């Protein structure tokens, strides 16, 4: 197989990149190890930054989003048994909080990619990337379990293969620097068939710990509680989950609506950055290069930001043989990545009950929250980060 840009991974990074390259007349092939059904069943992120919603419109793939997404003016922060509505739209000149689940985004991207004749090889596991120091890299892959080894020959390889994919390891240890913070808590997430209990997301830091109330539709709700990252989900029967959700979200005069839980799981929380995000003709994008704790709803949005920068750089290379943006891709992408890392760390630290924290540190977190309540500058800073920072000039 031969194409201009070989993409490993059909997650948000790989799929948005394919569409952005097609817009520039650049050919791409996506290799994806899972089936289309698995990819489209990926229960993960829930919030899109305003510019990502606008980008889906520009790419002509926002019809269903416009019909089915939830558009909120802000979020609710809760602590000390009181709630604060943060009016993001008012603070950021009209930018909104769009709740449209990642698996729906992927469904729309895949449908549009296939409809335009785009190629994605599902159940194709990329096993090796070679030639990235030369001008003719290629990706070795196998289709299905027993498929023969094949090669995808390309001009450039993009590792959009997530945190556990092979591409990051293709950057030599001698040049690759990794930065990591592991949090002493994880998130237990559920999907439940229940009506909405609140009109927007609630991020709550109460004595028993953090809870997040989000949504998927008027009939399906998405909720999370902080838990021991090494906990066994079998030790969390529905009753125990609801007990903790009530304890961490309830207020006088307000009741959380329960319902049957049909999906539950525990995810660990970490912050991670790989620098550089490129080596020779290999470029990393999204979770392959960086991970954030989901408290700031940045993971998916940072992945799309990477590929917006990368697509512009590849377009300059192909259209004008100008490699300057490509040479600076990693530095440009990492400037936004580190701001996303900071915001995600800030929201996670401020809103979780760290078992190792001192009482002094806990009061600092409440002072942080009170600062957001009492200072328009602090509220605006949080809002700007949440709905999506403007892009730095290239
Ligand atoms: P992805 O991991 O989405 O996609 C990588 C793709 O590459 C996958 O489809 C994988 O199958 C494929 N792949 C891997 N190895 C391969 C190989 N060798 N060959 C071929 N294909 C290969 N973010 C939020 O903002 N909010 C959240 O609530 C949230 N919850 C999350 C929950 C979980 C369990 C996880 C793991 C992540 C969560 N995230 C959340 C972060 C998530 O949304 C990511 O940021 C987002 O999926 C990043 O997109 P990609 O970089 O495309 O990586
Ligand atoms: C979600 O709806 O899954 C969601 C929303 C906001 C977050 C994290 C997850 O910060």
Coordinates of C-alpha atoms and ligand atoms in Angstrom, one line a residue:
X1 CA 0.0 0.0 0.0
X2 CA 1.2 3.5 -0.7
X3 CA -0.1 7.0 0.5
X4 CA 1.3 10.4 1.3
X5 CA 0.5 10.3 5.1
X6 CA 0.2 7.0 7.0
X7 CA -1.9 7.4 10.1
X8 CA -1.8 4.8 12.9
X9 CA -5.1 5.0 14.9
X10 CA -8.7 5.9 14.2
X11 CA -9.3 7.9 17.4
X12 CA -10.1 11.6 17.4
X13 CA -6.5 12.5 16.4
X14 CA -6.3 10.1 13.5
X15 CA -9.7 10.8 12.1
X16 CA -9.7 14.6 12.4
X17 CA -6.2 14.6 10.8
X18 CA -7.4 12.5 7.8
X19 CA -10.2 15.0 7.2
X20 CA -7.9 18.0 7.6
X21 CA -5.4 16.6 5.1
X22 CA -8.1 15.7 2.6
X23 CA -9.2 19.4 2.7
X24 CA -5.6 20.2 1.6
X25 CA -5.6 17.5 -1.1
X26 CA -3.2 15.3 0.8
X27 CA -3.9 11.6 0.7
X28 CA -3.9 9.5 3.9
X29 CA -4.6 5.9 5.0
X30 CA -5.6 5.1 8.5
X31 CA -4.6 1.8 10.1
X32 CA -6.8 0.9 13.1
X33 CA -6.3 -2.2 15.2
X34 CA -9.8 -2.5 16.5
X35 CA -13.1 -3.1 14.6
X36 CA -15.3 -0.2 13.5
X37 CA -17.9 -1.3 16.0
X38 CA -15.3 -1.2 18.9
X39 CA -14.1 2.2 17.8
X40 CA -17.6 3.6 17.6
X41 CA -18.4 2.1 21.0
X42 CA -15.6 3.9 22.8
X43 CA -17.1 5.4 25.9
X44 CA -14.7 8.2 26.8
X45 CA -14.7 12.0 26.6
X46 CA -17.7 14.1 26.7
X47 CA -17.0 17.8 26.3
X48 CA -15.9 19.6 23.1
X49 CA -14.2 22.9 23.1
X50 CA -16.0 25.6 21.1
X51 CA -13.4 25.7 18.3
X52 CA -13.7 21.9 17.9
X53 CA -17.4 22.3 17.4
X54 CA -16.8 25.1 14.9
X55 CA -14.2 22.9 13.1
X56 CA -16.7 20.0 12.7
X57 CA -19.0 22.6 11.1
X58 CA -16.2 23.8 8.8
X59 CA -15.5 20.1 7.8
X60 CA -19.3 19.7 7.2
X61 CA -19.7 16.9 9.7
X62 CA -21.8 18.7 12.4
X63 CA -25.3 17.9 11.3
X64 CA -26.0 15.3 14.0
X65 CA -24.0 17.3 16.6
X66 CA -26.3 20.3 16.0
X67 CA -29.3 18.0 16.5
X68 CA -28.1 15.8 19.4
X69 CA -25.5 17.6 21.4
X70 CA -26.2 19.5 24.6
X71 CA -25.1 23.1 24.6
X72 CA -24.6 24.6 28.1
X73 CA -23.7 28.2 28.9
X74 CA -21.4 27.0 31.7
X75 CA -20.7 24.5 34.5
X76 CA -21.5 24.3 38.2
X77 CA -18.8 24.1 40.9
X78 CA -19.8 22.6 44.2
X79 CA -18.0 22.7 47.6
X80 CA -18.9 23.3 51.2
X81 CA -22.5 22.3 50.4
X82 CA -22.9 25.3 48.1
X83 CA -23.0 25.6 44.3
X84 CA -21.5 28.2 42.0
X85 CA -22.7 28.6 38.3
X86 CA -19.8 29.6 36.2
X87 CA -21.3 31.4 33.2
X88 CA -18.7 30.5 30.6
X89 CA -20.6 32.1 27.7
X90 CA -20.8 35.5 29.5
X91 CA -17.1 35.3 30.6
X92 CA -15.8 34.3 27.1
X93 CA -17.8 36.3 24.7
X94 CA -20.3 33.6 23.9
X95 CA -18.3 30.4 23.8
X96 CA -20.3 27.4 25.1
X97 CA -19.8 24.1 26.8
X98 CA -20.8 21.4 24.2
X99 CA -21.5 17.9 25.6
X100 CA -21.3 15.4 22.6
X101 CA -19.7 12.1 23.5
X102 CA -16.5 10.9 21.9
X103 CA -18.0 7.8 20.4
X104 CA -20.6 10.0 18.6
X105 CA -17.8 12.2 17.3
X106 CA -16.0 9.1 16.0
X107 CA -19.1 7.8 14.3
X108 CA -19.6 11.1 12.5
X109 CA -15.9 11.3 11.5
X110 CA -15.8 7.7 10.2
X111 CA -19.1 8.0 8.3
X112 CA -17.9 11.2 6.6
X113 CA -14.4 9.8 5.9
X114 CA -15.8 6.6 4.2
X115 CA -18.5 8.7 2.4
X116 CA -15.7 10.8 0.7
X117 CA -13.9 7.6 -0.3
X118 CA -11.4 7.8 2.5
X119 CA -9.5 4.6 3.5
X120 CA -9.4 3.2 7.0
X121 CA -8.2 -0.4 7.4
X122 CA -10.0 -1.7 10.5
X123 CA -8.6 -4.6 12.5
X124 CA -5.2 -3.8 11.1
X125 CA -2.5 -3.9 13.9
X126 CA 0.6 -1.8 13.2
X127 CA 3.6 -3.6 14.6
X128 CA 6.6 -1.6 13.4
X129 CA 7.5 1.8 12.0
X130 CA 10.7 2.0 10.0
X131 CA 12.6 4.4 7.7
X132 CA 11.6 7.5 9.7
X133 CA 15.2 8.8 9.4
X134 CA 15.0 8.6 5.7
X135 CA 12.5 9.9 3.1
X136 CA 10.5 6.7 2.6
X137 CA 9.1 5.5 5.9
X138 CA 6.8 2.6 6.2
X139 CA 4.5 0.9 8.7
X140 CA 4.3 -2.9 9.0
X141 CA 0.9 -4.2 9.9
X142 CA -1.3 -7.3 9.9
X143 CA -5.0 -7.6 9.2
X144 CA -6.9 -9.6 11.8
X145 CA -5.4 -12.3 13.9
X146 CA -3.5 -14.4 11.3
X147 CA -3.0 -12.0 8.5
X148 CA 0.2 -11.9 6.5
X149 CA 2.5 -8.9 7.2
X150 CA 1.9 -6.0 4.9
X151 CA 3.5 -2.6 4.6
X152 CA 2.1 0.9 4.2
X153 CA 4.7 3.0 2.4
X154 CA 4.3 6.8 2.8
X155 CA 6.1 10.1 2.9
X156 CA 5.2 10.8 6.6
X157 CA 3.9 8.6 9.5
X158 CA 1.6 10.0 12.1
X159 CA 1.4 8.1 15.4
X160 CA -2.2 8.8 16.5
X161 CA -2.3 5.4 18.3
X162 CA -3.0 6.5 21.9
X163 CA -1.0 6.0 25.0
X164 CA -0.4 2.3 24.6
X165 CA 0.3 2.4 20.8
X166 CA 3.8 1.6 19.3
X167 CA 4.6 5.0 17.8
X168 CA 6.1 6.8 20.8
X169 CA 8.6 4.0 21.3
X170 CA 9.9 4.6 17.7
X171 CA 11.4 7.9 19.0
X172 CA 14.9 6.9 20.2
X173 CA 15.3 6.8 24.0
X174 CA 18.3 9.1 23.7
X175 CA 16.2 12.0 22.4
X176 CA 12.9 11.2 24.0
X177 CA 12.1 12.9 27.3
X178 CA 9.0 11.9 29.3
X179 CA 7.3 13.9 32.1
X180 CA 4.7 12.1 34.3
X181 CA 2.6 12.6 37.4
X182 CA 0.5 9.7 38.7
X183 CA -2.5 10.7 40.8
X184 CA -3.3 8.8 44.0
X185 CA -6.9 8.4 42.9
X186 CA -8.8 7.2 39.9
X187 CA -12.3 7.8 38.5
X188 CA -15.1 5.3 38.7
X189 CA -17.5 6.2 35.8
X190 CA -21.0 4.9 35.2
X191 CA -23.7 5.2 32.5
X192 CA -27.2 5.1 33.9
X193 CA -30.7 5.2 32.3
X194 CA -32.1 8.1 34.3
X195 CA -33.4 11.5 33.7
X196 CA -31.3 14.6 34.1
X197 CA -30.9 15.9 37.7
X198 CA -29.3 19.2 36.7
X199 CA -29.2 21.4 33.6
X200 CA -25.4 21.5 33.3
X201 CA -22.2 19.6 34.5
X202 CA -21.5 19.6 38.3
X203 CA -17.9 19.3 39.5
X204 CA -18.2 18.7 43.3
X205 CA -15.5 18.5 46.0
X206 CA -17.1 17.3 49.2
X207 CA -15.8 15.6 52.3
X208 CA -16.2 12.1 50.8
X209 CA -14.3 13.2 47.7
X210 CA -14.8 14.3 44.1
X211 CA -17.9 13.7 41.9
X212 CA -18.8 14.8 38.4
X213 CA -22.4 14.8 37.1
X214 CA -22.4 14.9 33.3
X215 CA -24.9 13.7 30.6
X216 CA -25.2 11.8 27.4
X217 CA -28.9 12.4 26.5
X218 CA -32.2 13.3 28.3
X219 CA -32.4 9.5 29.1
X220 CA -28.8 8.5 29.8
X221 CA -26.5 10.2 32.4
X222 CA -22.8 10.0 32.8
X223 CA -21.4 10.3 36.4
X224 CA -18.1 9.8 38.0
X225 CA -16.7 9.6 41.6
X226 CA -13.1 9.6 42.6
X227 CA -11.9 6.2 44.0
X228 CA -8.8 4.2 44.7
X229 CA -7.1 3.8 41.3
X230 CA -6.3 0.1 42.2
X231 CA -9.8 -0.6 43.3
X232 CA -11.7 -3.6 41.9
X233 CA -15.0 -2.6 40.1
X234 CA -16.5 -5.8 41.5
X235 CA -16.3 -4.2 45.0
X236 CA -18.6 -1.4 43.7
X237 CA -22.2 -2.7 43.5
X238 CA -24.7 -0.2 42.2
X239 CA -26.0 0.6 45.7
X240 CA -22.5 1.6 46.9
X241 CA -22.0 3.8 43.9
X242 CA -25.3 5.6 44.3
X243 CA -24.6 6.1 48.1
X244 CA -21.3 7.9 47.2
X245 CA -22.9 9.9 44.4
X246 CA -25.6 11.1 46.8
X247 CA -23.1 11.9 49.5
X248 CA -20.9 13.9 47.1
X249 CA -23.6 15.8 45.1
X250 CA -26.6 16.2 47.3
X251 CA -27.8 19.6 48.5
X252 CA -30.8 20.5 50.7
X253 CA -33.8 20.6 48.4
X254 CA -32.1 18.8 45.5
X255 CA -32.3 15.1 44.7
X256 CA -30.1 13.0 42.4
X257 CA -32.2 10.9 40.1
X258 CA -31.1 7.2 40.2
X259 CA -31.6 4.6 37.4
X260 CA -30.2 1.2 36.3
X261 CA -26.4 1.3 35.7
X262 CA -25.5 -0.3 32.4
X263 CA -21.8 0.5 32.2
X264 CA -19.2 1.0 34.9
X265 CA -15.4 1.1 35.0
X266 CA -12.4 2.5 36.8
X267 CA -9.8 4.6 35.0
X268 CA -6.5 5.7 36.5
X269 CA -5.5 9.4 36.4
X270 CA -2.1 10.6 35.1
X271 CA -0.5 13.6 33.5
X272 CA 2.1 12.7 30.9
X273 CA 4.0 14.5 28.2
X274 CA 6.5 13.1 25.6
X275 CA 9.0 15.7 24.2
X276 CA 9.7 15.9 21.3
X277 CA 6.5 14.8 19.5
X278 CA 8.4 14.2 16.3
X279 CA 11.5 12.4 15.0
X280 CA 12.5 12.4 11.4
X281 CA 9.4 11.7 9.4
X282 CA 7.4 10.4 12.4
X283 CA 4.9 12.8 14.1
X284 CA 3.0 12.0 17.3
X285 CA -0.5 13.4 18.0
X286 CA -2.9 13.1 20.8
X287 CA -2.7 10.5 23.6
X288 CA 0.4 9.0 21.9
X289 CA 2.2 12.1 23.1
X290 CA 0.3 13.3 26.1
X291 CA -2.2 12.3 28.7
X292 CA -4.3 14.6 31.0
X293 CA -6.6 13.7 33.9
X294 CA -10.1 14.1 32.5
X295 CA -11.1 16.8 35.1
X296 CA -10.4 19.6 32.6
X297 CA -12.1 17.8 29.7
X298 CA -8.9 18.4 27.6
X299 CA -7.9 15.0 26.3
X300 CA -9.8 14.8 23.1
X301 CA -9.5 18.6 22.5
X302 CA -5.7 18.6 22.8
X303 CA -5.6 15.7 20.3
X304 CA -7.5 17.7 17.8
X305 CA -5.4 20.8 18.4
X306 CA -2.3 18.7 17.6
X307 CA -3.6 17.6 14.3
X308 CA -4.8 21.1 13.3
X309 CA -1.2 22.3 13.7
X310 CA 0.2 19.2 12.0
X311 CA -2.2 19.5 9.0
X312 CA -1.2 23.1 8.4
X313 CA 2.5 22.1 8.6
X314 CA 2.1 19.2 6.1
X315 CA 0.1 21.4 3.8
X316 CA 2.9 24.0 3.7
X317 CA 5.4 21.2 3.0
X318 CA 3.4 19.7 0.1
X319 CA 2.1 22.9 -1.4
X320 CA 5.3 25.1 -1.1
X321 CA 8.0 22.6 -0.2
X322 CA 8.3 24.8 3.0
X323 CA 9.3 22.6 5.9
X324 CA 9.5 25.3 8.5
X325 CA 6.2 24.6 10.2
X326 CA 6.9 20.9 10.1
X327 CA 10.2 21.4 11.8
X328 CA 8.5 23.4 14.5
X329 CA 5.5 21.1 14.9
X330 CA 6.5 19.6 18.3
X331 CA 7.5 23.0 19.8
X332 CA 4.2 24.6 18.6
X333 CA 2.0 21.7 19.7
X334 CA 3.7 21.4 23.1
X335 CA 3.0 25.0 24.0
X336 CA -0.7 24.3 23.9
X337 CA -0.2 20.8 25.4
X338 CA 1.6 22.2 28.5
X339 CA -1.2 24.7 29.1
X340 CA -3.7 21.9 28.8
X341 CA -1.6 19.9 31.3
X342 CA -1.5 22.8 33.7
X343 CA -5.3 23.4 33.6
X344 CA -6.1 19.7 34.0
X345 CA -3.7 19.5 36.9
X346 CA -5.2 22.6 38.4
X347 CA -8.8 21.3 38.1
X348 CA -7.8 17.9 39.4
X349 CA -5.9 19.2 42.4
X350 CA -8.6 21.8 43.3
X351 CA -11.5 19.4 43.1
X352 CA -10.2 16.1 44.4
X353 CA -9.7 15.0 48.0
X354 CA -6.1 13.7 47.9
X355 CA -5.7 11.1 50.6
X356 CA -2.2 12.4 51.3
X357 CA -3.0 16.1 51.5
X358 CA -2.8 18.1 54.7
X359 CA -5.7 20.1 56.1
X360 CA -3.7 23.2 55.1
X361 CA -3.7 22.0 51.5
X362 CA -7.4 21.2 51.6
X363 CA -8.1 24.7 52.7
X364 CA -6.0 26.1 49.9
X365 CA -8.2 24.2 47.4
X366 CA -11.3 25.8 48.9
X367 CA -9.6 29.2 48.8
X368 CA -8.9 28.5 45.1
X369 CA -12.6 27.8 44.6
X370 CA -13.6 30.9 46.6
X371 CA -11.2 33.0 44.4
X372 CA -13.1 31.8 41.3
X373 CA -16.4 32.7 43.1
X374 CA -15.2 36.2 44.1
X375 CA -12.9 37.3 41.3
X376 CA -14.1 37.8 37.7
X377 CA -10.4 37.5 36.6
X378 CA -10.1 34.1 38.2
X379 CA -13.5 33.0 36.8
X380 CA -12.5 34.2 33.4
X381 CA -9.2 32.4 33.5
X382 CA -10.9 29.1 34.3
X383 CA -13.6 29.7 31.7
X384 CA -11.1 30.5 28.9
X385 CA -9.2 27.3 29.6
X386 CA -12.4 25.2 29.8
X387 CA -14.0 26.4 26.5
X388 CA -10.7 26.4 24.7
X389 CA -7.8 28.8 24.7
X390 CA -7.2 30.8 21.5
X391 CA -4.4 29.4 19.3
X392 CA -1.0 31.1 19.7
X393 CA 0.2 32.7 16.4
X394 CA 2.2 30.0 14.6
Ligands
LIG1 P1 -7.2 7.3 21.2 O1 -6.6 6.4 22.3 O2 -8.6 7.7 21.3 O3 -7.1 6.5 19.8 C1 -6.0 5.7 19.4 C2 -6.4 4.7 18.5 O4 -5.3 4.0 18.0 C3 -7.4 3.6 19.1 O5 -8.5 3.5 18.3 C4 -6.5 2.4 19.1 O6 -7.3 1.2 18.9 C5 -5.6 2.6 17.9 N1 -4.3 1.8 18.1 C6 -3.5 1.7 19.1 N2 -2.5 0.9 18.8 C7 -2.6 0.6 17.5 C8 -1.8 -0.2 16.6 N3 -0.7 -0.8 17.0 N4 -2.2 -0.3 15.3 C9 -3.3 0.3 14.9 N5 -4.1 1.0 15.7 C10 -3.7 1.2 17.0 N6 -10.8 12.7 27.7 C11 -11.7 13.7 28.1 O7 -11.5 14.8 27.6 N7 -12.8 13.4 28.9 C12 -13.0 12.2 29.4 O8 -13.9 11.9 30.2 C13 -12.1 11.1 29.1 N8 -12.3 9.8 29.5 C14 -11.4 8.8 29.1 C15 -11.6 7.5 29.6 C16 -10.7 6.5 29.2 C17 -10.9 5.1 29.6 C18 -9.6 6.8 28.4 C19 -8.6 5.7 28.0 C20 -9.4 8.1 27.9 C21 -10.3 9.2 28.3 N9 -10.2 10.5 27.9 C22 -11.0 11.5 28.2 C23 -9.1 10.8 27.0 C24 -9.5 10.5 25.6 O9 -10.7 11.1 25.3 C25 -8.4 10.8 24.7 O10 -7.8 12.1 25.0 C26 -8.7 10.7 23.3 O11 -9.3 9.5 23.0 C27 -7.4 11.0 22.5 O12 -7.6 10.6 21.2 P2 -6.4 9.9 20.4 O13 -5.1 10.6 20.6 O14 -6.9 9.8 19.0 O15 -6.2 8.5 21.0
LIG2 C1 -18.0 13.3 30.4 O1 -19.1 13.7 30.1 O2 -17.6 12.1 30.2 C2 -17.0 14.3 31.0 C3 -17.3 15.6 31.0 C4 -16.4 16.5 31.6 C5 -15.2 16.0 32.1 C6 -14.8 14.7 32.0 C7 -15.7 13.8 31.4 O3 -14.3 16.9 32.6

